[in-house]
Every structure is written in structure tokens, then in C-alpha cells.
PQR file with spaces between the fields and no chain letter, atoms N, CA, C, O and H, PARSE charges and radii, in Angstrom:
ATOM       1  N    MET     1      29.185  -28.334   -0.313 -0.4000 1.5000
ATOM       2  CA   MET     1      29.897  -27.113   -0.052 -0.0000 2.0000
ATOM       3  C    MET     1      31.115  -27.065   -0.964  0.5500 1.7000
ATOM       4  O    MET     1      31.926  -27.991   -0.952 -0.5500 1.4000
ATOM       5  N    ASN     2      31.253  -26.044   -1.726 -0.4000 1.5000
ATOM       6  CA   ASN     2      32.345  -25.947   -2.678 -0.0000 2.0000
ATOM       7  C    ASN     2      33.534  -25.158   -2.148  0.5500 1.7000
ATOM       8  O    ASN     2      34.625  -25.244   -2.712 -0.5500 1.4000
ATOM       9  H    ASN     2      30.594  -25.292   -1.736  0.4000 1.0000
ATOM      10  N    LYS     3      33.353  -24.402   -1.093 -0.4000 1.5000
ATOM      11  CA   LYS     3      34.434  -23.585   -0.555 -0.0000 2.0000
ATOM      12  C    LYS     3      35.394  -24.438    0.242  0.5500 1.7000
ATOM      13  O    LYS     3      35.021  -25.487    0.769 -0.5500 1.4000
ATOM      14  H    LYS     3      32.467  -24.331   -0.635  0.4000 1.0000
ATOM      15  N    LYS     4      36.645  -23.979    0.330 -0.4000 1.5000
ATOM      16  CA   LYS     4      37.626  -24.711    1.145 -0.0000 2.0000
ATOM      17  C    LYS     4      37.208  -24.671    2.607  0.5500 1.7000
ATOM      18  O    LYS     4      36.772  -23.645    3.130 -0.5500 1.4000
ATOM      19  H    LYS     4      36.948  -23.128   -0.097  0.4000 1.0000
ATOM      20  N    CYS     5      37.352  -25.793    3.228 -0.4000 1.5000
ATOM      21  CA   CYS     5      36.961  -25.936    4.623 -0.0000 2.0000
ATOM      22  C    CYS     5      38.213  -26.155    5.462  0.5500 1.7000
ATOM      23  O    CYS     5      39.090  -26.923    5.064 -0.5500 1.4000
ATOM      24  H    CYS     5      37.706  -26.626    2.804  0.4000 1.0000
ATOM      25  N    PRO     6      38.316  -25.491    6.624 -0.5600 1.5000
ATOM      26  CA   PRO     6      39.479  -25.712    7.479  0.2800 2.0000
ATOM      27  C    PRO     6      39.625  -27.162    7.932  0.5500 1.7000
ATOM      28  O    PRO     6      40.709  -27.581    8.340 -0.5500 1.4000
ATOM      29  N    ALA     7      38.536  -27.927    7.861 -0.4000 1.5000
ATOM      30  CA   ALA     7      38.585  -29.328    8.275 -0.0000 2.0000
ATOM      31  C    ALA     7      39.116  -30.223    7.150  0.5500 1.7000
ATOM      32  O    ALA     7      39.132  -31.446    7.287 -0.5500 1.4000
ATOM      33  H    ALA     7      37.656  -27.587    7.530  0.4000 1.0000
ATOM      34  N    GLY     8      39.541  -29.630    6.059 -0.4000 1.5000
ATOM      35  CA   GLY     8      40.053  -30.414    4.945 -0.0000 2.0000
ATOM      36  C    GLY     8      38.932  -30.999    4.119  0.5500 1.7000
ATOM      37  O    GLY     8      37.950  -30.318    3.824 -0.5500 1.4000
ATOM      38  H    GLY     8      39.528  -28.636    5.948  0.4000 1.0000
ATOM      39  N    ASN     9      39.071  -32.247    3.748 -0.4000 1.5000
ATOM      40  CA   ASN     9      38.048  -32.900    2.933 -0.0000 2.0000
ATOM      41  C    ASN     9      36.966  -33.581    3.765  0.5500 1.7000
ATOM      42  O    ASN     9      36.102  -34.258    3.207 -0.5500 1.4000
ATOM      43  H    ASN     9      39.869  -32.800    3.988  0.4000 1.0000
ATOM      44  N    LYS    10      36.995  -33.419    5.058 -0.4000 1.5000
ATOM      45  CA   LYS    10      36.013  -34.068    5.918 -0.0000 2.0000
ATOM      46  C    LYS    10      34.659  -33.366    5.766  0.5500 1.7000
ATOM      47  O    LYS    10      34.588  -32.148    5.603 -0.5500 1.4000
ATOM      48  H    LYS    10      37.696  -32.869    5.511  0.4000 1.0000
ATOM      49  N    LYS    11      33.595  -34.162    5.825 -0.4000 1.5000
ATOM      50  CA   LYS    11      32.257  -33.589    5.764 -0.0000 2.0000
ATOM      51  C    LYS    11      31.905  -33.038    7.135  0.5500 1.7000
ATOM      52  O    LYS    11      32.166  -33.670    8.159 -0.5500 1.4000
ATOM      53  H    LYS    11      33.652  -35.152    5.958  0.4000 1.0000
ATOM      54  N    LEU    12      31.311  -31.855    7.140 -0.4000 1.5000
ATOM      55  CA   LEU    12      30.932  -31.227    8.403 -0.0000 2.0000
ATOM      56  C    LEU    12      29.664  -31.843    8.958  0.5500 1.7000
ATOM      57  O    LEU    12      28.751  -32.194    8.211 -0.5500 1.4000
ATOM      58  H    LEU    12      31.100  -31.342    6.309  0.4000 1.0000
ATOM      59  N    LYS    13      29.617  -31.970   10.267 -0.4000 1.5000
ATOM      60  CA   LYS    13      28.422  -32.356   11.014 -0.0000 2.0000
ATOM      61  C    LYS    13      28.307  -31.342   12.135  0.5500 1.7000
ATOM      62  O    LYS    13      29.240  -31.177   12.922 -0.5500 1.4000
ATOM      63  H    LYS    13      30.359  -31.684   10.873  0.4000 1.0000
ATOM      64  N    VAL    14      27.176  -30.663   12.216 -0.4000 1.5000
ATOM      65  CA   VAL    14      27.022  -29.543   13.137 -0.0000 2.0000
ATOM      66  C    VAL    14      25.862  -29.796   14.090  0.5500 1.7000
ATOM      67  O    VAL    14      24.811  -30.290   13.682 -0.5500 1.4000
ATOM      68  H    VAL    14      26.418  -30.797   11.576  0.4000 1.0000
ATOM      69  N    VAL    15      26.057  -29.458   15.354 -0.4000 1.5000
ATOM      70  CA   VAL    15      24.971  -29.421   16.329 -0.0000 2.0000
ATOM      71  C    VAL    15      24.725  -27.943   16.594  0.5500 1.7000
ATOM      72  O    VAL    15      25.600  -27.240   17.099 -0.5500 1.4000
ATOM      73  H    VAL    15      26.911  -29.057   15.686  0.4000 1.0000
ATOM      74  N    ASN    16      23.527  -27.477   16.250 -0.4000 1.5000
ATOM      75  CA   ASN    16      23.185  -26.063   16.383 -0.0000 2.0000
ATOM      76  C    ASN    16      22.262  -25.852   17.572  0.5500 1.7000
ATOM      77  O    ASN    16      21.199  -26.468   17.657 -0.5500 1.4000
ATOM      78  H    ASN    16      22.816  -28.048   15.840  0.4000 1.0000
ATOM      79  N    ILE    17      22.660  -24.995   18.479 -0.4000 1.5000
ATOM      80  CA   ILE    17      21.807  -24.654   19.619 -0.0000 2.0000
ATOM      81  C    ILE    17      21.370  -23.200   19.526  0.5500 1.7000
ATOM      82  O    ILE    17      20.950  -22.592   20.510 -0.5500 1.4000
ATOM      83  H    ILE    17      23.524  -24.495   18.410  0.4000 1.0000
ATOM      84  N    GLY    18      21.479  -22.664   18.329 -0.4000 1.5000
ATOM      85  CA   GLY    18      21.136  -21.262   18.115 -0.0000 2.0000
ATOM      86  C    GLY    18      19.930  -21.101   17.215  0.5500 1.7000
ATOM      87  O    GLY    18      18.955  -21.846   17.306 -0.5500 1.4000
ATOM      88  H    GLY    18      21.820  -23.158   17.529  0.4000 1.0000
ATOM      89  N    LEU    19      20.019  -20.121   16.354 -0.4000 1.5000
ATOM      90  CA   LEU    19      18.918  -19.774   15.477 -0.0000 2.0000
ATOM      91  C    LEU    19      18.632  -20.869   14.455  0.5500 1.7000
ATOM      92  O    LEU    19      19.549  -21.446   13.870 -0.5500 1.4000
ATOM      93  H    LEU    19      20.811  -19.515   16.280  0.4000 1.0000
ATOM      94  N    GLN    20      17.351  -21.142   14.251 -0.4000 1.5000
ATOM      95  CA   GLN    20      16.930  -22.129   13.258 -0.0000 2.0000
ATOM      96  C    GLN    20      17.422  -21.726   11.866  0.5500 1.7000
ATOM      97  O    GLN    20      17.785  -22.587   11.064 -0.5500 1.4000
ATOM      98  H    GLN    20      16.607  -20.673   14.727  0.4000 1.0000
ATOM      99  N    SER    21      17.436  -20.433   11.578 -0.4000 1.5000
ATOM     100  CA   SER    21      17.865  -19.971   10.250 -0.0000 2.0000
ATOM     101  C    SER    21      19.329  -20.334    9.973  0.5500 1.7000
ATOM     102  O    SER    21      19.704  -20.556    8.821 -0.5500 1.4000
ATOM     103  H    SER    21      17.141  -19.734   12.229  0.4000 1.0000
ATOM     104  N    PHE    22      20.147  -20.394   11.014 -0.4000 1.5000
ATOM     105  CA   PHE    22      21.550  -20.798   10.842 -0.0000 2.0000
ATOM     106  C    PHE    22      21.611  -22.263   10.397  0.5500 1.7000
ATOM     107  O    PHE    22      22.353  -22.611    9.479 -0.5500 1.4000
ATOM     108  H    PHE    22      19.842  -20.214   11.949  0.4000 1.0000
ATOM     109  N    ALA    23      20.828  -23.105   11.051 -0.4000 1.5000
ATOM     110  CA   ALA    23      20.782  -24.527   10.689 -0.0000 2.0000
ATOM     111  C    ALA    23      20.242  -24.697    9.271  0.5500 1.7000
ATOM     112  O    ALA    23      20.762  -25.504    8.501 -0.5500 1.4000
ATOM     113  H    ALA    23      20.225  -22.823   11.797  0.4000 1.0000
ATOM     114  N    ASP    24      19.207  -23.946    8.927 -0.4000 1.5000
ATOM     115  CA   ASP    24      18.627  -24.032    7.585 -0.0000 2.0000
ATOM     116  C    ASP    24      19.645  -23.646    6.521  0.5500 1.7000
ATOM     117  O    ASP    24      19.727  -24.284    5.471 -0.5500 1.4000
ATOM     118  H    ASP    24      18.784  -23.290    9.553  0.4000 1.0000
ATOM     119  N    SER    25      20.416  -22.608    6.793 -0.4000 1.5000
ATOM     120  CA   SER    25      21.436  -22.153    5.848 -0.0000 2.0000
ATOM     121  C    SER    25      22.491  -23.230    5.625  0.5500 1.7000
ATOM     122  O    SER    25      22.911  -23.470    4.493 -0.5500 1.4000
ATOM     123  H    SER    25      20.349  -22.090    7.646  0.4000 1.0000
ATOM     124  N    LEU    26      22.911  -23.868    6.691 -0.4000 1.5000
ATOM     125  CA   LEU    26      23.899  -24.939    6.564 -0.0000 2.0000
ATOM     126  C    LEU    26      23.335  -26.123    5.777  0.5500 1.7000
ATOM     127  O    LEU    26      24.025  -26.702    4.938 -0.5500 1.4000
ATOM     128  H    LEU    26      22.570  -23.673    7.610  0.4000 1.0000
ATOM     129  N    ARG    27      22.079  -26.478    6.052 -0.4000 1.5000
ATOM     130  CA   ARG    27      21.456  -27.598    5.332 -0.0000 2.0000
ATOM     131  C    ARG    27      21.398  -27.320    3.835  0.5500 1.7000
ATOM     132  O    ARG    27      21.638  -28.218    3.028 -0.5500 1.4000
ATOM     133  H    ARG    27      21.519  -26.007    6.734  0.4000 1.0000
ATOM     134  N    ARG    28      21.082  -26.091    3.460 -0.4000 1.5000
ATOM     135  CA   ARG    28      21.029  -25.743    2.036 -0.0000 2.0000
ATOM     136  C    ARG    28      22.387  -25.910    1.363  0.5500 1.7000
ATOM     137  O    ARG    28      22.473  -26.057    0.144 -0.5500 1.4000
ATOM     138  H    ARG    28      20.888  -25.361    4.115  0.4000 1.0000
ATOM     139  N    GLN    29      23.452  -25.886    2.175 -0.4000 1.5000
ATOM     140  CA   GLN    29      24.804  -26.054    1.641 -0.0000 2.0000
ATOM     141  C    GLN    29      25.272  -27.512    1.720  0.5500 1.7000
ATOM     142  O    GLN    29      26.426  -27.820    1.424 -0.5500 1.4000
ATOM     143  H    GLN    29      23.382  -25.767    3.166  0.4000 1.0000
ATOM     144  N    GLY    30      24.364  -28.396    2.121 -0.4000 1.5000
ATOM     145  CA   GLY    30      24.686  -29.815    2.164 -0.0000 2.0000
ATOM     146  C    GLY    30      25.325  -30.291    3.448  0.5500 1.7000
ATOM     147  O    GLY    30      25.860  -31.399    3.494 -0.5500 1.4000
ATOM     148  H    GLY    30      23.426  -28.146    2.361  0.4000 1.0000
ATOM     149  N    VAL    31      25.284  -29.479    4.494 -0.4000 1.5000
ATOM     150  CA   VAL    31      25.872  -29.854    5.779 -0.0000 2.0000
ATOM     151  C    VAL    31      24.821  -30.581    6.618  0.5500 1.7000
ATOM     152  O    VAL    31      23.667  -30.157    6.675 -0.5500 1.4000
ATOM     153  H    VAL    31      24.849  -28.579    4.457  0.4000 1.0000
ATOM     154  N    LYS    32      25.221  -31.671    7.266 -0.4000 1.5000
ATOM     155  CA   LYS    32      24.318  -32.370    8.187 -0.0000 2.0000
ATOM     156  C    LYS    32      24.242  -31.564    9.478  0.5500 1.7000
ATOM     157  O    LYS    32      25.266  -31.241   10.080 -0.5500 1.4000
ATOM     158  H    LYS    32      26.159  -32.015    7.220  0.4000 1.0000
ATOM     159  N    VAL    33      23.004  -31.239    9.902 -0.4000 1.5000
ATOM     160  CA   VAL    33      22.806  -30.396   11.083 -0.0000 2.0000
ATOM     161  C    VAL    33      21.775  -31.038   12.001  0.5500 1.7000
ATOM     162  O    VAL    33      20.721  -31.488   11.552 -0.5500 1.4000
ATOM     163  H    VAL    33      22.172  -31.502    9.413  0.4000 1.0000
ATOM     164  N    ALA    34      22.089  -31.075   13.284 -0.4000 1.5000
ATOM     165  CA   ALA    34      21.130  -31.467   14.316 -0.0000 2.0000
ATOM     166  C    ALA    34      20.741  -30.183   15.047  0.5500 1.7000
ATOM     167  O    ALA    34      21.602  -29.496   15.597 -0.5500 1.4000
ATOM     168  H    ALA    34      22.945  -30.710   13.649  0.4000 1.0000
ATOM     169  N    GLN    35      19.460  -29.862   15.054 -0.4000 1.5000
ATOM     170  CA   GLN    35      18.975  -28.656   15.724 -0.0000 2.0000
ATOM     171  C    GLN    35      18.521  -29.024   17.128  0.5500 1.7000
ATOM     172  O    GLN    35      17.734  -29.953   17.303 -0.5500 1.4000
ATOM     173  H    GLN    35      18.761  -30.420   14.607  0.4000 1.0000
ATOM     174  N    VAL    36      19.006  -28.309   18.120 -0.4000 1.5000
ATOM     175  CA   VAL    36      18.636  -28.545   19.515 -0.0000 2.0000
ATOM     176  C    VAL    36      17.792  -27.368   19.994  0.5500 1.7000
ATOM     177  O    VAL    36      18.213  -26.213   19.920 -0.5500 1.4000
ATOM     178  H    VAL    36      19.646  -27.554   17.979  0.4000 1.0000
ATOM     179  N    ALA    37      16.585  -27.683   20.489 -0.4000 1.5000
ATOM     180  CA   ALA    37      15.704  -26.639   21.022 -0.0000 2.0000
ATOM     181  C    ALA    37      16.071  -26.430   22.491  0.5500 1.7000
ATOM     182  O    ALA    37      15.455  -27.011   23.385 -0.5500 1.4000
ATOM     183  H    ALA    37      16.243  -28.621   20.548  0.4000 1.0000
ATOM     184  N    TRP    38      17.063  -25.608   22.721 -0.4000 1.5000
ATOM     185  CA   TRP    38      17.558  -25.365   24.077 -0.0000 2.0000
ATOM     186  C    TRP    38      17.322  -23.913   24.435  0.5500 1.7000
ATOM     187  O    TRP    38      17.467  -23.023   23.598 -0.5500 1.4000
ATOM     188  H    TRP    38      17.563  -25.137   21.995  0.4000 1.0000
ATOM     189  N    ARG    39      16.966  -23.685   25.661 -0.4000 1.5000
ATOM     190  CA   ARG    39      16.834  -22.319   26.187 -0.0000 2.0000
ATOM     191  C    ARG    39      17.518  -22.276   27.542  0.5500 1.7000
ATOM     192  O    ARG    39      17.536  -23.274   28.263 -0.5500 1.4000
ATOM     193  H    ARG    39      16.849  -24.408   26.342  0.4000 1.0000
ATOM     194  N    PRO    40      18.077  -21.134   27.888 -0.5600 1.5000
ATOM     195  CA   PRO    40      18.699  -21.038   29.213  0.2800 2.0000
ATOM     196  C    PRO    40      17.646  -21.252   30.297  0.5500 1.7000
ATOM     197  O    PRO    40      16.485  -20.886   30.114 -0.5500 1.4000
ATOM     198  N    PRO    41      18.044  -21.840   31.421 -0.5600 1.5000
ATOM     199  CA   PRO    41      17.086  -22.054   32.502  0.2800 2.0000
ATOM     200  C    PRO    41      16.516  -20.711   32.992  0.5500 1.7000
ATOM     201  O    PRO    41      17.208  -19.694   33.043 -0.5500 1.4000
ATOM     202  N    VAL    42      15.252  -20.757   33.340 -0.4000 1.5000
ATOM     203  CA   VAL    42      14.586  -19.555   33.839 -0.0000 2.0000
ATOM     204  C    VAL    42      14.891  -19.411   35.322  0.5500 1.7000
ATOM     205  O    VAL    42      14.779  -20.368   36.088 -0.5500 1.4000
ATOM     206  H    VAL    42      14.690  -21.583   33.298  0.4000 1.0000
ATOM     207  N    LYS    43      15.274  -18.211   35.714 -0.4000 1.5000
ATOM     208  CA   LYS    43      15.527  -17.935   37.130 -0.0000 2.0000
ATOM     209  C    LYS    43      14.183  -17.881   37.851  0.5500 1.7000
ATOM     210  O    LYS    43      13.250  -17.215   37.403 -0.5500 1.4000
ATOM     211  H    LYS    43      15.365  -17.433   35.092  0.4000 1.0000
ATOM     212  N    HIS    44      14.101  -18.585   38.964 -0.4000 1.5000
ATOM     213  CA   HIS    44      12.862  -18.599   39.739 -0.0000 2.0000
ATOM     214  C    HIS    44      12.649  -17.232   40.372  0.5500 1.7000
ATOM     215  O    HIS    44      13.531  -16.689   41.038 -0.5500 1.4000
ATOM     216  H    HIS    44      14.860  -19.126   39.328  0.4000 1.0000
ATOM     217  N    ASP    45      11.469  -16.694   40.150 -0.4000 1.5000
ATOM     218  CA   ASP    45      11.114  -15.389   40.694 -0.0000 2.0000
ATOM     219  C    ASP    45       9.819  -15.554   41.484  0.5500 1.7000
ATOM     220  O    ASP    45       8.758  -15.788   40.904 -0.5500 1.4000
ATOM     221  H    ASP    45      10.752  -17.134   39.609  0.4000 1.0000
ATOM     222  N    LYS    46       9.907  -15.431   42.819 -0.4000 1.5000
ATOM     223  CA   LYS    46       8.741  -15.667   43.665 -0.0000 2.0000
ATOM     224  C    LYS    46       7.597  -14.726   43.321  0.5500 1.7000
ATOM     225  O    LYS    46       6.441  -15.148   43.307 -0.5500 1.4000
ATOM     226  H    LYS    46      10.768  -15.241   43.290  0.4000 1.0000
ATOM     227  N    ASP    47       7.890  -13.463   43.043 -0.4000 1.5000
ATOM     228  CA   ASP    47       6.828  -12.518   42.702 -0.0000 2.0000
ATOM     229  C    ASP    47       6.097  -12.934   41.418  0.5500 1.7000
ATOM     230  O    ASP    47       4.872  -12.840   41.342 -0.5500 1.4000
ATOM     231  H    ASP    47       8.829  -13.120   43.054  0.4000 1.0000
ATOM     232  N    MET    48       6.841  -13.387   40.426 -0.4000 1.5000
ATOM     233  CA   MET    48       6.222  -13.823   39.179 -0.0000 2.0000
ATOM     234  C    MET    48       5.403  -15.088   39.407  0.5500 1.7000
ATOM     235  O    MET    48       4.316  -15.231   38.848 -0.5500 1.4000
ATOM     236  H    MET    48       7.836  -13.463   40.487  0.4000 1.0000
ATOM     237  N    THR    49       5.912  -15.999   40.219 -0.4000 1.5000
ATOM     238  CA   THR    49       5.178  -17.228   40.533 -0.0000 2.0000
ATOM     239  C    THR    49       3.866  -16.884   41.218  0.5500 1.7000
ATOM     240  O    THR    49       2.822  -17.437   40.874 -0.5500 1.4000
ATOM     241  H    THR    49       6.796  -15.882   40.673  0.4000 1.0000
ATOM     242  N    ASP    50       3.911  -15.978   42.181 -0.4000 1.5000
ATOM     243  CA   ASP    50       2.695  -15.568   42.890 -0.0000 2.0000
ATOM     244  C    ASP    50       1.696  -14.914   41.931  0.5500 1.7000
ATOM     245  O    ASP    50       0.494  -15.164   42.017 -0.5500 1.4000
ATOM     246  H    ASP    50       4.759  -15.528   42.460  0.4000 1.0000
ATOM     247  N    LEU    51       2.191  -14.089   41.030 -0.4000 1.5000
ATOM     248  CA   LEU    51       1.322  -13.435   40.063 -0.0000 2.0000
ATOM     249  C    LEU    51       0.661  -14.465   39.145  0.5500 1.7000
ATOM     250  O    LEU    51      -0.545  -14.399   38.907 -0.5500 1.4000
ATOM     251  H    LEU    51       3.168  -13.886   40.960  0.4000 1.0000
ATOM     252  N    LEU    52       1.435  -15.402   38.638 -0.4000 1.5000
ATOM     253  CA   LEU    52       0.881  -16.437   37.770 -0.0000 2.0000
ATOM     254  C    LEU    52      -0.113  -17.317   38.517  0.5500 1.7000
ATOM     255  O    LEU    52      -1.147  -17.695   37.967 -0.5500 1.4000
ATOM     256  H    LEU    52       2.415  -15.455   38.831  0.4000 1.0000
ATOM     257  N    ASP    53       0.197  -17.644   39.769 -0.4000 1.5000
ATOM     258  CA   ASP    53      -0.726  -18.446   40.574 -0.0000 2.0000
ATOM     259  C    ASP    53      -2.047  -17.720   40.777  0.5500 1.7000
ATOM     260  O    ASP    53      -3.101  -18.356   40.785 -0.5500 1.4000
ATOM     261  H    ASP    53       1.037  -17.337   40.217  0.4000 1.0000
ATOM     262  N    SER    54      -2.015  -16.409   40.938 -0.4000 1.5000
ATOM     263  CA   SER    54      -3.245  -15.644   41.164 -0.0000 2.0000
ATOM     264  C    SER    54      -4.130  -15.615   39.911  0.5500 1.7000
ATOM     265  O    SER    54      -5.342  -15.422   40.005 -0.5500 1.4000
ATOM     266  H    SER    54      -1.159  -15.891   40.931  0.4000 1.0000
ATOM     267  N    LEU    55      -3.520  -15.806   38.752 -0.4000 1.5000
ATOM     268  CA   LEU    55      -4.286  -15.814   37.508 -0.0000 2.0000
ATOM     269  C    LEU    55      -4.995  -17.137   37.274  0.5500 1.7000
ATOM     270  O    LEU    55      -5.939  -17.210   36.488 -0.5500 1.4000
ATOM     271  H    LEU    55      -2.535  -15.963   38.676  0.4000 1.0000
ATOM     272  N    MET    56      -4.546  -18.171   37.949 -0.4000 1.5000
ATOM     273  CA   MET    56      -5.146  -19.490   37.736 -0.0000 2.0000
ATOM     274  C    MET    56      -6.152  -19.727   38.776  0.5500 1.7000
ATOM     275  O    MET    56      -6.787  -20.781   38.791 -0.5500 1.4000
ATOM     276  H    MET    56      -3.779  -18.111   38.588  0.4000 1.0000
């Protein structure tokens, strides 16, 4: 990365829990990135559970 960084001369290390394209962009700039495949927990919905159960 050639641009000035607010962290000074320290190398960035990023944990990304968002879009894969964001992590890819950082990697292309030489930043170490750990990608986390995280999704918000699904709210339990009894009607949806019953519907899915009926399909099986």
C-alpha cells in the first residue's frame, strides 16, 4: 500500500466479516486479510419450520 495510513508505518491486518470483494480488494493492495463466513442468526419461525417439515 503506497498511500499514507492512519496507523503510521504499521502493516495492516484485517478481519473481514463482510463482502468477499472487500477482502479481495485489500489483498490486492498487499493487506493481510482473514475472511470470516458469518451470518446473523436466523430467527426461529414456527410456521416456516412446519412448512419445511411438511416438504420432507
